[in-house]
Coordinates of C-alpha atoms in Angstrom, one line a residue:
Chain A
M1 CA -23.4 17.2 -3.7
V2 CA -22.6 14.1 -5.6
V3 CA -19.1 12.7 -5.6
K4 CA -17.6 12.4 -9.1
V5 CA -15.6 9.2 -9.8
H6 CA -13.3 9.5 -12.8
G7 CA -12.6 6.1 -14.1
P8 CA -13.9 3.4 -16.4
P9 CA -16.4 1.0 -14.5
Y10 CA -14.3 -2.0 -15.7
S11 CA -11.2 -0.8 -13.9
S12 CA -10.5 -2.9 -10.7
S13 CA -9.4 0.0 -8.6
T14 CA -12.4 2.0 -9.7
R15 CA -14.6 -0.9 -8.7
T16 CA -13.0 -0.9 -5.2
V17 CA -14.1 2.7 -4.7
L18 CA -17.6 2.0 -6.1
A19 CA -18.1 -1.0 -3.8
C20 CA -17.2 1.2 -0.8
F21 CA -19.7 3.9 -2.0
V22 CA -22.5 1.4 -2.4
E23 CA -21.8 -0.2 1.0
K24 CA -21.9 3.3 2.6
G25 CA -24.9 4.6 0.6
I26 CA -22.9 7.4 -0.9
D27 CA -24.3 9.1 -4.0
F28 CA -21.8 9.2 -6.9
E29 CA -21.5 9.9 -10.6
I30 CA -19.1 8.0 -12.8
V31 CA -17.2 10.1 -15.3
P32 CA -15.8 7.6 -17.8
V33 CA -12.1 7.8 -18.7
D34 CA -11.3 6.2 -22.1
M35 CA -8.1 4.4 -21.2
L36 CA -7.8 2.6 -24.5
K37 CA -7.5 6.0 -26.2
G38 CA -5.0 7.2 -23.5
E39 CA -7.3 9.8 -22.0
Q40 CA -5.6 9.2 -18.6
K41 CA -2.3 10.6 -20.0
K42 CA -3.9 13.8 -21.3
P43 CA -3.3 17.2 -19.4
E44 CA -6.9 17.5 -18.3
F45 CA -6.7 14.2 -16.5
L46 CA -3.2 14.7 -15.2
A47 CA -4.4 17.9 -13.6
L48 CA -6.5 15.6 -11.4
Q49 CA -4.2 12.6 -11.0
P50 CA -0.6 13.5 -11.9
F51 CA 0.4 9.8 -12.2
G52 CA -2.1 9.2 -14.9
K53 CA -3.9 6.4 -13.0
V54 CA -7.6 5.8 -12.3
P55 CA -9.6 6.4 -10.3
V56 CA -9.6 9.9 -9.0
I57 CA -12.6 11.5 -7.1
Q58 CA -13.8 15.1 -6.9
D59 CA -15.9 16.0 -3.9
G60 CA -16.4 19.7 -3.6
D61 CA -12.9 21.2 -3.1
L62 CA -11.4 17.8 -2.4
T63 CA -9.6 15.9 -5.2
L64 CA -8.3 12.5 -4.0
F65 CA -6.6 9.6 -5.7
E66 CA -5.3 6.1 -4.8
S67 CA -8.3 3.8 -4.3
R68 CA -7.2 2.6 -0.8
A69 CA -6.9 6.3 0.4
I70 CA -10.3 7.1 -1.1
I71 CA -12.1 4.2 0.6
R72 CA -10.5 4.9 3.9
Y73 CA -11.6 8.6 3.7
Y74 CA -15.2 7.8 2.9
A75 CA -15.4 4.9 5.4
E76 CA -14.2 7.3 8.1
K77 CA -16.3 10.3 6.9
Y78 CA -19.5 8.2 6.8
A79 CA -18.7 6.0 9.7
G80 CA -22.3 6.6 11.0
Q81 CA -24.1 5.4 7.9
G82 CA -24.3 2.2 5.9
T83 CA -22.0 -0.8 6.5
S84 CA -19.3 -0.3 9.1
L85 CA -16.0 -1.0 7.3
L86 CA -13.3 0.0 9.8
G87 CA -13.9 -2.1 12.9
K88 CA -15.0 -0.6 16.2
T89 CA -11.8 -0.1 18.2
L90 CA -8.3 1.2 17.6
E91 CA -7.0 -2.4 17.6
E92 CA -9.6 -3.6 15.1
R93 CA -8.9 -0.6 12.9
A94 CA -5.2 -1.5 13.1
L95 CA -5.9 -5.0 11.8
V96 CA -8.1 -3.6 9.0
E97 CA -5.1 -1.4 8.0
Q98 CA -2.7 -4.4 8.2
W99 CA -4.7 -6.6 5.9
L100 CA -5.4 -3.7 3.5
E101 CA -1.6 -3.3 3.3
V102 CA -1.3 -7.0 2.8
E103 CA -3.7 -6.7 -0.2
G104 CA -1.7 -3.8 -1.6
Q105 CA 1.7 -5.2 -1.1
N106 CA 1.4 -9.0 -1.3
Y107 CA -1.9 -9.9 -3.2
N108 CA -2.1 -7.0 -5.6
P109 CA 1.3 -7.3 -7.4
H110 CA 0.8 -10.9 -8.4
G111 CA -2.9 -10.5 -9.2
Y112 CA -2.0 -7.5 -11.4
H113 CA 0.5 -9.6 -13.4
L114 CA -1.9 -12.5 -13.8
L115 CA -4.7 -10.2 -15.0
M116 CA -2.6 -8.1 -17.3
Q117 CA -1.3 -11.3 -18.9
L118 CA -4.5 -13.4 -19.0
V119 CA -7.2 -10.8 -19.5
Y120 CA -5.6 -7.7 -21.0
A121 CA -2.6 -8.8 -23.0
T122 CA -4.6 -10.2 -25.9
K123 CA -7.0 -7.2 -25.9
L124 CA -4.0 -4.9 -26.1
G125 CA -2.3 -7.0 -28.8
M126 CA 0.6 -8.1 -26.7
P127 CA 2.2 -11.6 -26.5
Q128 CA 1.6 -13.5 -23.2
D129 CA 4.6 -14.1 -21.0
E130 CA 4.1 -17.7 -19.8
A131 CA 7.0 -17.6 -17.3
L132 CA 5.5 -14.5 -15.7
I133 CA 2.0 -16.2 -15.6
D134 CA 3.4 -19.3 -13.9
K135 CA 5.5 -17.4 -11.4
S136 CA 2.7 -15.0 -10.5
A137 CA 0.3 -17.9 -10.0
E138 CA 2.9 -19.6 -7.7
L139 CA 3.5 -16.5 -5.7
L140 CA -0.2 -15.7 -5.4
G141 CA -0.8 -19.3 -4.2
K142 CA 1.8 -18.8 -1.4
V143 CA 0.0 -15.6 -0.3
L144 CA -3.3 -17.4 -0.4
D145 CA -1.9 -20.2 1.8
V146 CA -1.4 -17.6 4.5
Y147 CA -5.0 -16.3 3.9
E148 CA -6.3 -19.9 4.2
E149 CA -4.7 -20.2 7.6
R150 CA -6.0 -16.8 8.7
L151 CA -9.5 -17.5 7.4
S152 CA -9.6 -20.8 9.2
K153 CA -9.5 -18.8 12.4
S154 CA -11.7 -15.8 11.6
K155 CA -14.6 -15.2 9.3
Y156 CA -13.0 -12.2 7.6
L157 CA -9.5 -11.0 7.3
A158 CA -9.4 -8.4 10.1
G159 CA -11.6 -10.4 12.5
D160 CA -15.2 -11.6 12.6
F161 CA -16.4 -8.4 10.8
Y162 CA -16.5 -7.4 7.1
S163 CA -14.2 -4.5 6.5
L164 CA -12.3 -2.5 3.8
A165 CA -9.6 -5.2 4.0
D166 CA -12.0 -7.8 2.5
L167 CA -13.6 -5.3 0.1
S168 CA -10.3 -4.4 -1.6
H169 CA -9.8 -8.0 -2.7
L170 CA -13.1 -8.2 -4.6
P171 CA -12.2 -6.8 -8.0
F172 CA -9.1 -8.9 -8.7
A173 CA -10.7 -12.1 -7.2
E174 CA -13.8 -11.6 -9.4
L175 CA -11.6 -11.6 -12.5
I176 CA -9.3 -14.4 -11.4
V177 CA -12.3 -16.6 -10.7
N178 CA -14.5 -15.7 -13.7
A179 CA -12.1 -14.5 -16.4
T180 CA -9.0 -16.7 -16.2
D181 CA -8.2 -20.4 -15.7
K182 CA -6.5 -19.6 -12.4
G183 CA -9.8 -19.6 -10.4
Y184 CA -8.6 -22.8 -8.7
L185 CA -6.2 -20.6 -6.6
I186 CA -9.2 -19.4 -4.7
R187 CA -11.6 -22.3 -5.3
E188 CA -9.3 -25.1 -4.1
R189 CA -8.6 -23.4 -0.7
K190 CA -11.6 -24.3 1.5
H191 CA -11.7 -21.2 3.8
V192 CA -10.5 -18.7 1.1
N193 CA -13.3 -20.1 -1.1
A194 CA -15.9 -19.8 1.6
W195 CA -14.7 -16.2 2.2
W196 CA -14.9 -15.5 -1.5
E197 CA -18.4 -16.9 -1.8
D198 CA -19.5 -14.7 1.2
I199 CA -18.0 -11.4 0.1
S200 CA -18.9 -11.7 -3.6
S201 CA -22.5 -12.3 -2.8
R202 CA -22.9 -9.1 -0.9
P203 CA -25.6 -6.9 -2.6
A204 CA -23.2 -4.0 -2.9
W205 CA -20.7 -6.1 -4.9
K206 CA -23.4 -7.4 -7.1
K207 CA -24.6 -3.9 -7.8
V208 CA -21.0 -2.8 -8.7
M209 CA -20.7 -5.7 -11.1
A210 CA -24.0 -4.8 -12.7
M211 CA -22.5 -1.4 -13.5
A212 CA -19.6 -3.0 -15.4
I213 CA -19.4 -2.7 -19.2
Chain B
M1 CA 3.0 -0.6 30.7
A2 CA 5.4 -2.8 28.8
P3 CA 7.2 -1.0 26.0
V4 CA 6.3 -1.6 22.4
K5 CA 8.4 -4.6 21.0
V6 CA 9.8 -4.3 17.5
H7 CA 10.9 -7.5 15.9
G8 CA 13.1 -6.3 13.0
H9 CA 16.4 -5.9 11.4
P10 CA 18.7 -2.8 11.4
L11 CA 19.1 -2.9 7.7
S12 CA 15.5 -3.4 6.8
G13 CA 13.8 -0.3 5.4
A14 CA 10.4 -1.2 6.7
T15 CA 11.9 -1.7 10.2
A16 CA 13.7 1.7 10.0
T17 CA 10.4 3.4 9.1
V18 CA 8.7 2.0 12.2
I19 CA 11.6 3.0 14.4
A20 CA 11.5 6.5 12.9
C21 CA 7.8 6.8 13.8
L22 CA 8.5 5.6 17.4
H23 CA 11.1 8.3 17.8
E24 CA 8.9 11.0 16.3
K25 CA 6.1 10.0 18.7
Q26 CA 8.5 9.6 21.7
V27 CA 7.3 6.1 22.3
E28 CA 9.5 3.8 24.4
Y29 CA 10.3 0.5 22.6
E30 CA 12.4 -2.6 22.8
F31 CA 14.2 -3.8 19.7
V32 CA 14.4 -7.6 19.1
S33 CA 16.8 -8.3 16.3
V34 CA 15.7 -11.0 13.8
D35 CA 18.6 -12.7 12.2
L36 CA 17.6 -12.7 8.5
S37 CA 20.9 -14.3 7.3
S38 CA 20.1 -17.4 9.3
G39 CA 16.5 -17.5 8.1
A40 CA 15.0 -16.6 11.5
H41 CA 12.2 -14.8 9.8
K42 CA 11.0 -18.1 8.3
Q43 CA 11.0 -20.0 11.6
P44 CA 7.7 -20.8 13.4
S45 CA 8.4 -18.4 16.3
F46 CA 8.5 -15.5 13.9
L47 CA 5.8 -16.7 11.6
A48 CA 3.5 -16.7 14.7
L49 CA 4.0 -12.9 14.6
N50 CA 4.0 -12.3 10.9
P51 CA 2.8 -15.3 8.8
F52 CA 4.3 -13.7 5.7
G53 CA 7.7 -14.1 7.2
Q54 CA 8.7 -10.4 6.8
V55 CA 10.1 -7.9 9.2
P56 CA 9.1 -5.9 11.1
A57 CA 6.4 -7.2 13.4
V58 CA 5.3 -5.2 16.4
Q59 CA 3.9 -6.3 19.8
D60 CA 1.9 -3.8 21.8
G61 CA 0.3 -5.5 24.8
D62 CA -1.9 -8.2 23.3
L63 CA -1.9 -6.7 19.8
V64 CA 0.5 -8.1 17.2
L65 CA 0.8 -6.1 14.0
F66 CA 2.8 -6.4 10.8
E67 CA 3.1 -4.2 7.6
S68 CA 5.1 -1.1 8.4
R69 CA 2.5 1.4 6.9
A70 CA -0.2 -0.1 9.1
I71 CA 2.1 -0.1 12.2
I72 CA 3.0 3.5 11.9
K73 CA -0.6 4.5 11.4
Y74 CA -1.6 2.7 14.5
L75 CA 1.2 4.3 16.5
A76 CA 0.4 7.8 15.2
K77 CA -3.2 7.3 16.2
K78 CA -2.6 5.7 19.6
Y79 CA 0.0 8.3 20.6
E80 CA -1.9 11.2 19.0
G81 CA -1.4 13.3 22.2
Q82 CA 2.4 13.2 22.2
G83 CA 5.1 14.3 19.7
P84 CA 4.2 15.9 16.4
D85 CA 0.9 15.1 14.7
L86 CA 1.7 12.9 11.8
L87 CA -1.9 12.2 10.6
G88 CA -3.3 15.6 9.6
S89 CA -5.8 17.6 11.7
T90 CA -8.9 17.4 9.5
L91 CA -10.5 14.5 7.7
A92 CA -9.5 16.1 4.3
E93 CA -5.8 16.5 5.5
Q94 CA -5.8 12.9 6.7
A95 CA -7.1 11.8 3.3
L96 CA -4.2 13.5 1.6
V97 CA -1.7 11.8 4.0
E98 CA -3.3 8.5 3.1
Q99 CA -3.1 9.4 -0.6
W100 CA 0.6 10.2 -0.6
S101 CA 1.3 7.2 1.8
Q102 CA -0.3 5.0 -0.9
V103 CA 1.8 6.7 -3.6
E104 CA 4.9 5.7 -1.7
G105 CA 3.7 2.1 -1.3
Q106 CA 2.3 1.7 -4.8
S107 CA 4.6 3.9 -7.1
F108 CA 7.8 4.9 -5.3
N109 CA 8.7 1.8 -3.4
S110 CA 8.8 -0.8 -6.1
P111 CA 11.3 0.8 -8.5
C112 CA 13.4 2.2 -5.6
S113 CA 13.6 -1.2 -3.9
A114 CA 14.5 -2.9 -7.2
I115 CA 17.5 -0.5 -7.5
L116 CA 18.5 -1.1 -3.9
F117 CA 18.2 -4.9 -4.3
Q118 CA 20.2 -5.0 -7.5
I119 CA 23.0 -2.7 -6.4
I120 CA 23.3 -3.5 -2.7
F121 CA 21.9 -7.0 -2.0
V122 CA 22.6 -9.0 -5.2
P123 CA 26.4 -8.5 -5.1
R124 CA 26.4 -9.3 -1.3
R125 CA 25.0 -12.7 -2.1
G126 CA 27.7 -13.2 -4.8
G127 CA 25.5 -12.4 -7.7
Q128 CA 25.7 -9.8 -10.5
T129 CA 23.8 -6.6 -10.7
D130 CA 21.3 -6.7 -13.5
E131 CA 21.9 -3.3 -15.2
A132 CA 18.8 -3.6 -17.4
V133 CA 16.6 -3.8 -14.3
V134 CA 18.5 -0.9 -12.7
A135 CA 18.0 1.2 -15.8
S136 CA 14.3 0.5 -16.2
S137 CA 13.7 1.1 -12.5
V138 CA 15.6 4.4 -12.6
E139 CA 13.3 5.4 -15.5
K140 CA 10.2 4.5 -13.5
L141 CA 11.5 6.3 -10.4
N142 CA 12.4 9.4 -12.4
K143 CA 8.8 9.7 -13.6
V144 CA 7.5 9.4 -10.0
L145 CA 10.1 11.9 -8.7
D146 CA 9.0 14.4 -11.5
V147 CA 5.5 14.3 -9.9
Y148 CA 7.0 14.8 -6.4
E149 CA 9.0 17.7 -7.7
E150 CA 5.8 19.4 -9.0
K151 CA 3.9 18.7 -5.8
L152 CA 6.8 19.9 -3.6
S153 CA 7.0 23.1 -5.5
K154 CA 3.5 23.9 -4.2
S155 CA 3.7 22.6 -0.6
K156 CA 6.5 22.0 1.9
Y157 CA 5.6 18.4 2.5
L158 CA 3.8 15.8 0.5
A159 CA 0.3 16.1 2.0
G160 CA 0.5 19.8 2.7
D161 CA 2.5 22.2 4.8
F162 CA 2.9 19.7 7.6
F163 CA 5.3 16.7 8.1
S164 CA 3.3 13.5 8.1
L165 CA 3.5 9.7 7.8
A166 CA 3.6 10.1 4.0
D167 CA 6.9 11.9 4.3
L168 CA 8.2 9.6 7.1
Q169 CA 7.8 6.6 4.8
H170 CA 10.5 7.8 2.5
P171 CA 13.9 8.6 4.2
V172 CA 15.3 5.1 4.6
Y173 CA 14.9 4.4 0.9
I174 CA 16.3 7.7 -0.2
H175 CA 19.1 7.3 2.3
Y176 CA 20.2 4.0 0.6
L177 CA 19.6 5.4 -2.9
V178 CA 21.9 8.3 -2.2
N179 CA 24.5 6.8 0.1
A180 CA 24.8 3.2 -1.0
C181 CA 23.7 3.1 -4.6
G182 CA 25.4 6.2 -6.1
K183 CA 22.0 7.5 -7.3
G184 CA 22.1 10.8 -5.5
E185 CA 21.6 12.8 -8.7
L186 CA 18.0 11.5 -8.9
I187 CA 17.4 13.7 -5.8
S188 CA 20.0 16.5 -6.3
C189 CA 18.8 17.3 -9.8
R190 CA 15.4 18.2 -8.4
K191 CA 15.3 21.5 -6.5
H192 CA 12.2 20.9 -4.4
V193 CA 12.7 17.2 -3.9
S194 CA 16.3 18.1 -2.7
A195 CA 15.0 20.7 -0.3
W196 CA 12.4 18.2 1.1
W197 CA 15.1 15.5 1.5
E198 CA 17.3 17.9 3.3
D199 CA 14.5 18.8 5.7
I200 CA 13.2 15.3 6.4
S201 CA 16.6 13.8 6.8
S202 CA 17.6 16.4 9.4
R203 CA 14.8 15.6 11.7
P204 CA 16.2 14.3 15.1
G205 CA 13.9 11.2 14.8
W206 CA 15.5 10.3 11.5
K207 CA 19.1 10.9 12.8
K208 CA 18.4 8.4 15.6
V209 CA 17.4 5.8 13.0
T210 CA 20.7 6.2 11.1
E211 CA 22.6 5.5 14.3
M212 CA 20.7 2.2 14.6
M213 CA 21.5 1.3 11.0
K214 CA 25.3 1.6 11.4
P215 CA 26.9 -1.8 11.4

């Protein structure tokens, strides 16, 4: 049975899920959601995801939303196949969880503002908020200073092994580096940049980006 | 075996969430108070525990952990054999716990914290509550709570008919919303959210946390 992923392939949180599926060798089918037409606010979609956000997956009887919950479930369920993404011990798993929370609580909010302003505002016909852009870049910079220190001591965020914690950073970093003028935030930090080069050249990530429209 | 050390602050929501989990799982712990008002959380000795300078941070033997949602997950897993099961008993149940745990972290927490910050903390620092921020945060929180109301009309707790980490992540924030911000009607106007709040706030583990929070 093929897992159905409801979401547009250009959505960052959908890409997080797709990256995990490709790493784990899980078969899936993308069911596009036309967000520009507001499909995510229609009753049929809200029946799957009541907050009207993408992505949401359907796998047999299971309907699941929140990308970080989806990737944890599949990394656990398919622990025995594909790339190991959760570490090997309880302690390693705890560090994966910690850095996944850091991504969700410290990296994501500032990244979100930057991308909404710099990539999507003009597409949606909204004026850009320069003050918000500057503040978000400053705050993201401070977060990345901590990452720089961490990555000077270990190859990946949770330790010397690639995990969900690194994977969840890919979609926003890809846009920040390649679709905005704020790429320096990553490029000018030696260890963050080396980490970015490493994780973005993984075949699974390249495959996900090739699916993007 | 040395007890778990929690470096935190009695008025910090994230600290209270970790303490609630320790009580639920009947885990002995030692509380080390971090004096936020004097900037202790930005000093090198604390930054060595959490480089983001945020409470809480937890030490369990050689392991140092921060981020309350990661900490409670670790504790619930490590102490699986004691106290109530907070994770879910099948992979699918565990996934739903994760889902609603993320909902708290990604949708509930931000507008709720904004309300708490404006009404409780800003005046304490001599500033003025920004009513526009409060109003827009209340609007966002109302939308989230509408979804909770619908969900809780179908199951007793967020992830199903069992109390889990997803529910445990909420009490401290609702406590402040209702008791310190005058926003109780956000809860009381919703029949199922109200019943759920009554239930989760009467748990002995939560009552112990409120004792810690008293000045």
